[in-house]
Every structure is written in structure tokens, then in C-alpha cells.
Short mmCIF file of C-alpha atoms in Angstrom, two decimals:
data_model
loop_
_atom_site.label_atom_id
_atom_site.label_comp_id
_atom_site.label_asym_id
_atom_site.label_seq_id
_atom_site.Cartn_x
_atom_site.Cartn_y
_atom_site.Cartn_z
CA LEU Y 1 0.00 0.00 0.00
CA HIS Y 2 2.93 2.33 0.55
CA ALA Y 3 4.92 1.35 -2.54
CA THR Y 4 6.86 4.08 -4.30
CA THR Y 5 8.22 3.68 -7.81
CA ARG Y 6 9.89 5.72 -10.49
CA LEU Y 7 8.22 5.48 -13.86
CA ASP Y 8 10.41 4.14 -16.64
CA GLN Y 9 10.01 2.60 -20.11
CA THR Y 10 9.34 -0.87 -18.72
CA ASP Y 11 6.48 0.47 -16.59
CA ILE Y 12 4.95 2.25 -19.58
CA LEU Y 13 5.09 -0.98 -21.60
CA TRP Y 14 3.52 -2.86 -18.65
CA GLY Y 15 0.58 -0.43 -18.57
CA LEU Y 16 0.24 -0.43 -22.35
CA SER Y 17 0.11 -4.23 -22.56
CA TYR Y 18 -2.71 -4.32 -19.99
CA HIS Y 19 -4.48 -1.53 -21.86
CA TYR Y 20 -4.45 -3.68 -25.02
CA TYR Y 21 -5.90 -6.65 -23.08
CA ALA Y 22 -8.62 -4.51 -21.47
CA GLU Y 23 -9.54 -3.00 -24.84
CA ALA Y 24 -9.66 -6.50 -26.38
CA LEU Y 25 -12.02 -7.65 -23.63
CA VAL Y 26 -14.33 -4.72 -24.34
CA GLU Y 27 -14.28 -5.54 -28.07
CA LEU Y 28 -15.08 -9.20 -27.30
CA LEU Y 29 -18.02 -8.21 -25.13
CA LEU Y 30 -19.31 -5.73 -27.72
CA SER Y 31 -19.18 -8.43 -30.40
CA TYR Y 32 -22.20 -10.19 -28.93
CA GLN Y 33 -25.67 -9.11 -27.84
CA TYR Y 34 -28.15 -10.64 -25.46
CA GLN Y 35 -31.37 -11.61 -27.21
CA GLY Y 36 -33.02 -13.87 -24.69
CA SER Y 37 -36.75 -14.48 -24.64
CA ALA Y 38 -39.07 -16.96 -23.01
CA SER Y 39 -39.24 -19.05 -26.19
CA ALA Y 40 -35.54 -18.87 -27.15
CA ARG Y 41 -33.07 -21.65 -26.41
CA THR Y 42 -30.80 -20.66 -23.53
CA ASP Y 43 -27.67 -21.56 -25.50
CA GLN Y 44 -28.76 -19.07 -28.18
CA ALA Y 45 -29.52 -16.18 -25.83
CA ILE Y 46 -26.27 -14.47 -26.80
CA ARG Y 47 -25.77 -13.88 -30.52
CA LEU Y 48 -22.92 -12.48 -32.62
CA ALA Y 49 -23.84 -8.94 -33.63
CA HIS Y 50 -20.53 -7.36 -34.61
CA PRO Y 51 -17.97 -9.83 -36.01
CA GLU Y 52 -15.63 -6.95 -36.84
CA ASN Y 53 -15.17 -6.42 -33.09
CA MET Y 54 -13.82 -9.95 -32.78
CA ARG Y 55 -11.24 -9.22 -35.49
CA ARG Y 56 -10.21 -6.05 -33.65
CA ALA Y 57 -10.03 -7.99 -30.38
CA ARG Y 58 -7.60 -10.51 -31.87
CA GLN Y 59 -5.33 -7.75 -33.16
CA LEU Y 60 -5.43 -6.04 -29.76
CA ILE Y 61 -4.47 -9.32 -28.08
CA VAL Y 62 -1.54 -9.70 -30.51
CA ASN Y 63 -0.50 -6.11 -29.73
CA GLY Y 64 -0.73 -6.83 -26.00
CA LEU Y 65 1.37 -9.98 -26.31
CA LYS Y 66 4.02 -8.22 -28.39
CA THR Y 67 4.09 -5.34 -25.91
CA SER Y 68 4.43 -7.80 -23.04
CA GLU Y 69 7.47 -9.30 -24.77
CA LYS Y 70 8.95 -5.82 -25.28
CA MET Y 71 8.33 -5.15 -21.60
CA ARG Y 72 10.09 -8.37 -20.59
CA LEU Y 73 13.12 -7.49 -22.70
CA SER Y 74 13.09 -3.91 -21.41
CA ALA Y 75 13.04 -5.10 -17.80
CA LEU Y 76 15.91 -7.51 -18.42
CA ALA Y 77 17.98 -4.74 -20.06
CA GLU Y 78 17.68 -2.36 -17.12
CA THR Y 79 20.85 -1.78 -15.15
CA ASP Y 80 19.71 0.86 -12.67
CA ASP Y 81 18.09 -0.16 -9.39
CA ASP Y 82 16.01 2.80 -8.36
CA MET Y 83 12.48 2.20 -7.02
CA GLU Y 84 11.47 -0.29 -9.70
CA TRP Y 85 7.90 -1.49 -10.19
CA LEU Y 86 8.78 -4.63 -12.11
CA GLY Y 87 12.41 -5.37 -11.40
CA ASN Y 88 14.57 -7.93 -13.11
CA PRO Y 89 16.35 -10.58 -11.00
CA ARG Y 90 19.39 -8.28 -10.55
CA GLN Y 91 17.33 -5.36 -9.19
CA ALA Y 92 16.69 -5.43 -5.46
CA SER Y 93 14.72 -2.17 -5.26
CA SER Y 94 11.44 -3.54 -6.64
CA VAL Y 95 7.98 -3.18 -5.13
CA PHE Y 96 6.35 -5.75 -7.41
CA PRO Y 97 4.34 -8.00 -5.07
CA VAL Y 98 5.90 -11.21 -6.43
CA PRO Y 99 9.67 -11.29 -6.92
CA LEU Y 100 10.60 -12.59 -10.38
CA ASP Y 101 13.73 -14.66 -10.90
CA ASP Y 102 15.60 -15.72 -14.05
CA ALA Y 103 13.36 -18.78 -14.46
CA ASP Y 104 10.23 -16.58 -14.38
CA PHE Y 105 11.62 -14.33 -17.10
CA SER Y 106 12.62 -17.38 -19.15
CA ILE Y 107 9.16 -18.97 -18.85
CA TRP Y 108 7.54 -15.62 -19.69
CA GLY Y 109 9.67 -15.38 -22.85
CA GLU Y 110 8.90 -18.96 -23.85
CA LEU Y 111 5.17 -18.37 -23.35
CA MET Y 112 5.24 -15.23 -25.51
CA GLY Y 113 7.18 -17.19 -28.12
CA HIS Y 114 4.22 -19.57 -28.35
CA LEU Y 115 1.26 -17.22 -27.84
CA ILE Y 116 2.26 -14.52 -30.34
CA PRO Y 117 2.43 -16.84 -33.38
CA LEU Y 118 -0.69 -18.72 -32.19
CA PHE Y 119 -2.78 -15.52 -32.16
CA GLN Y 120 -1.16 -14.31 -35.39
CA GLY Y 121 -2.29 -17.50 -37.11
CA LYS Y 122 1.24 -18.76 -37.76
CA THR Y 123 0.77 -21.86 -35.58
CA LEU Y 124 -2.17 -24.09 -34.68
CA LEU Y 125 -3.31 -25.47 -31.35
CA PRO Y 126 -3.11 -29.28 -31.57
CA PRO Y 127 -5.19 -31.70 -29.52
CA SER Y 128 -3.35 -32.54 -26.31
CA GLU Y 129 -4.30 -34.48 -23.21
CA GLN Y 130 -1.76 -32.45 -21.24
CA MET Y 131 -3.42 -29.10 -21.93
CA SER Y 132 -6.36 -27.85 -19.89
CA GLY Y 133 -8.42 -24.68 -19.70
CA PRO Y 134 -9.90 -22.80 -22.67
CA LEU Y 135 -6.95 -23.45 -24.97
CA GLY Y 136 -6.97 -27.15 -24.16
CA ALA Y 137 -10.69 -27.32 -24.82
CA MET Y 138 -10.24 -25.63 -28.19
CA GLY Y 139 -7.39 -27.91 -29.21
CA SER Y 140 -9.47 -30.96 -28.29
CA LEU Y 141 -12.07 -29.99 -30.92
CA CYS Y 142 -9.71 -31.06 -33.70
CA PRO Y 143 -8.82 -34.56 -34.88
CA THR Y 144 -5.26 -35.85 -34.97
CA GLY Y 145 -3.20 -34.11 -37.65
CA LYS Y 146 -5.19 -30.89 -37.38
CA GLY Y 147 -5.00 -27.97 -35.01
CA PHE Y 148 -7.36 -25.26 -33.85
CA SER Y 149 -6.82 -21.93 -35.62
CA VAL Y 150 -7.20 -19.12 -33.09
CA GLN Y 151 -6.93 -16.64 -35.95
CA TRP Y 152 -9.81 -18.28 -37.87
CA PHE Y 153 -11.91 -18.36 -34.68
CA PHE Y 154 -11.57 -14.59 -34.30
CA GLU Y 155 -11.99 -13.86 -38.00
CA HIS Y 156 -15.08 -16.11 -38.32
CA PRO Y 157 -16.48 -16.20 -34.77
CA PRO Y 158 -19.29 -18.52 -33.73
CA THR Y 159 -22.78 -17.04 -33.99
CA TYR Y 160 -23.84 -18.47 -30.62
CA PRO Y 161 -20.89 -18.71 -28.21
CA LEU Y 162 -22.86 -20.53 -25.50
CA GLU Y 163 -23.49 -23.48 -27.81
CA PHE Y 164 -20.00 -23.46 -29.31
CA PHE Y 165 -18.61 -26.59 -27.62
CA ASN Y 166 -21.85 -28.53 -28.22
CA ARG Y 167 -21.94 -28.06 -32.00
CA ARG Y 168 -20.75 -30.43 -34.67
CA ASP Y 169 -19.38 -27.68 -36.91
CA THR Y 170 -16.54 -26.69 -34.59
CA ALA Y 171 -14.23 -28.56 -36.98
CA ARG Y 172 -14.43 -25.53 -39.27
CA PHE Y 173 -11.85 -23.94 -36.98
CA CYS Y 174 -9.43 -26.84 -37.48
CA ARG Y 175 -6.66 -26.63 -40.04
CA LYS Y 176 -4.11 -29.15 -41.22
CA ILE Y 177 -0.86 -29.01 -39.29
CA ASP Y 178 1.94 -28.63 -41.84
CA ALA Y 179 5.16 -26.71 -42.49
CA ALA Y 180 3.24 -23.50 -43.25
CA ARG Y 181 1.29 -23.72 -39.99
CA PRO Y 182 3.00 -26.04 -37.52
CA ALA Y 183 1.61 -27.13 -34.18
CA SER Y 184 2.09 -24.68 -31.35
CA GLY Y 185 4.57 -25.76 -28.68
CA LEU Y 186 2.02 -25.00 -25.99
#
């Protein structure tokens, strides 16, 4: 509560990356509209109204991921140690609530190295029993040899998101894994 920091380039990149994510969330929410009625199916109560917002959301997520990577590199390049918000492992004067070590920065970089091309459409999310959460669920929609295209999902979003995982046409988001679009390392 009493943290004091000096604003530097890394801090600006930190704020900017979160701004991109917040703006993407708003675009995602504005993509769909509630149209519930007593006679409507509950899984069709929310309908795609503005697909262009989904395309903007994807680009904002890509911008946020790229900015996060710039922030990581900026933090690692810092040599001063003067009231840092997000300090690198060699900076002791950091007020970030969780100290980050070399392994954290390495994992962060590896994650960005996978997420950026995935959201850009350069890689595909393959089915994997080891993956859980939303990305794991999306990857599991595809058969062996194909991967889920996050880019295609945002460019051609589902009309009814609440019924998405219960539909047979989710395979339209699957693309062949090949040299042009390899499987993501996630």
C-alpha cells in the first residue's frame, strides 16, 4: 500500500500491454448481444452482432502480447536499481508483489514465443491431453493431424458462443498441421 516507484520505459510498456488486453475484452463483449426471450433456447440467448469487433479484439491481443514481450526485454535490459515497479532478477529495489527470478523471465519469454504466433495464425493449437483450460478445450475440438486456428476463430467467430462446444461444426476452426502452420509448442 505504501509502494513508491519511479516510472520508466518498462512500466509504460507494462501499462500499455494491460491496456491492449482490457480494450480487447471490451471488443469481445461488444461483439455479442443478449437476445433472450421466453421461447428462445438458452444456448442461443447471446448472438454475434458485430464480427468486426472480434477481429479487432484478436489484433489487440496480438499487440498486447508483443508489448508484453517488449516489456520483458526492457526489464531484463535495465541496469539501474532505483524504485522499480517490475524489477529484473538483478534489481533489489522492486515493489512488485511477487519477486521474479531468471526462471520466471525465461518462462515468460517462452510463453510469448508460443502465444504470439498462435494468435497471429502462424501456428495451430493441436489436440493434447496435457493441456487444460480454454486453450486445451479448443485444441481438443480437432482430430489428430489438425489444429485449432485461433486466428480463424476470431476472423469467423461462432454465432452463438454458449453453444460453441456442443456443436458439430466446430471442426471448421481446425486446419491441417503442416510446415506452413505447424503445431504450437504449448
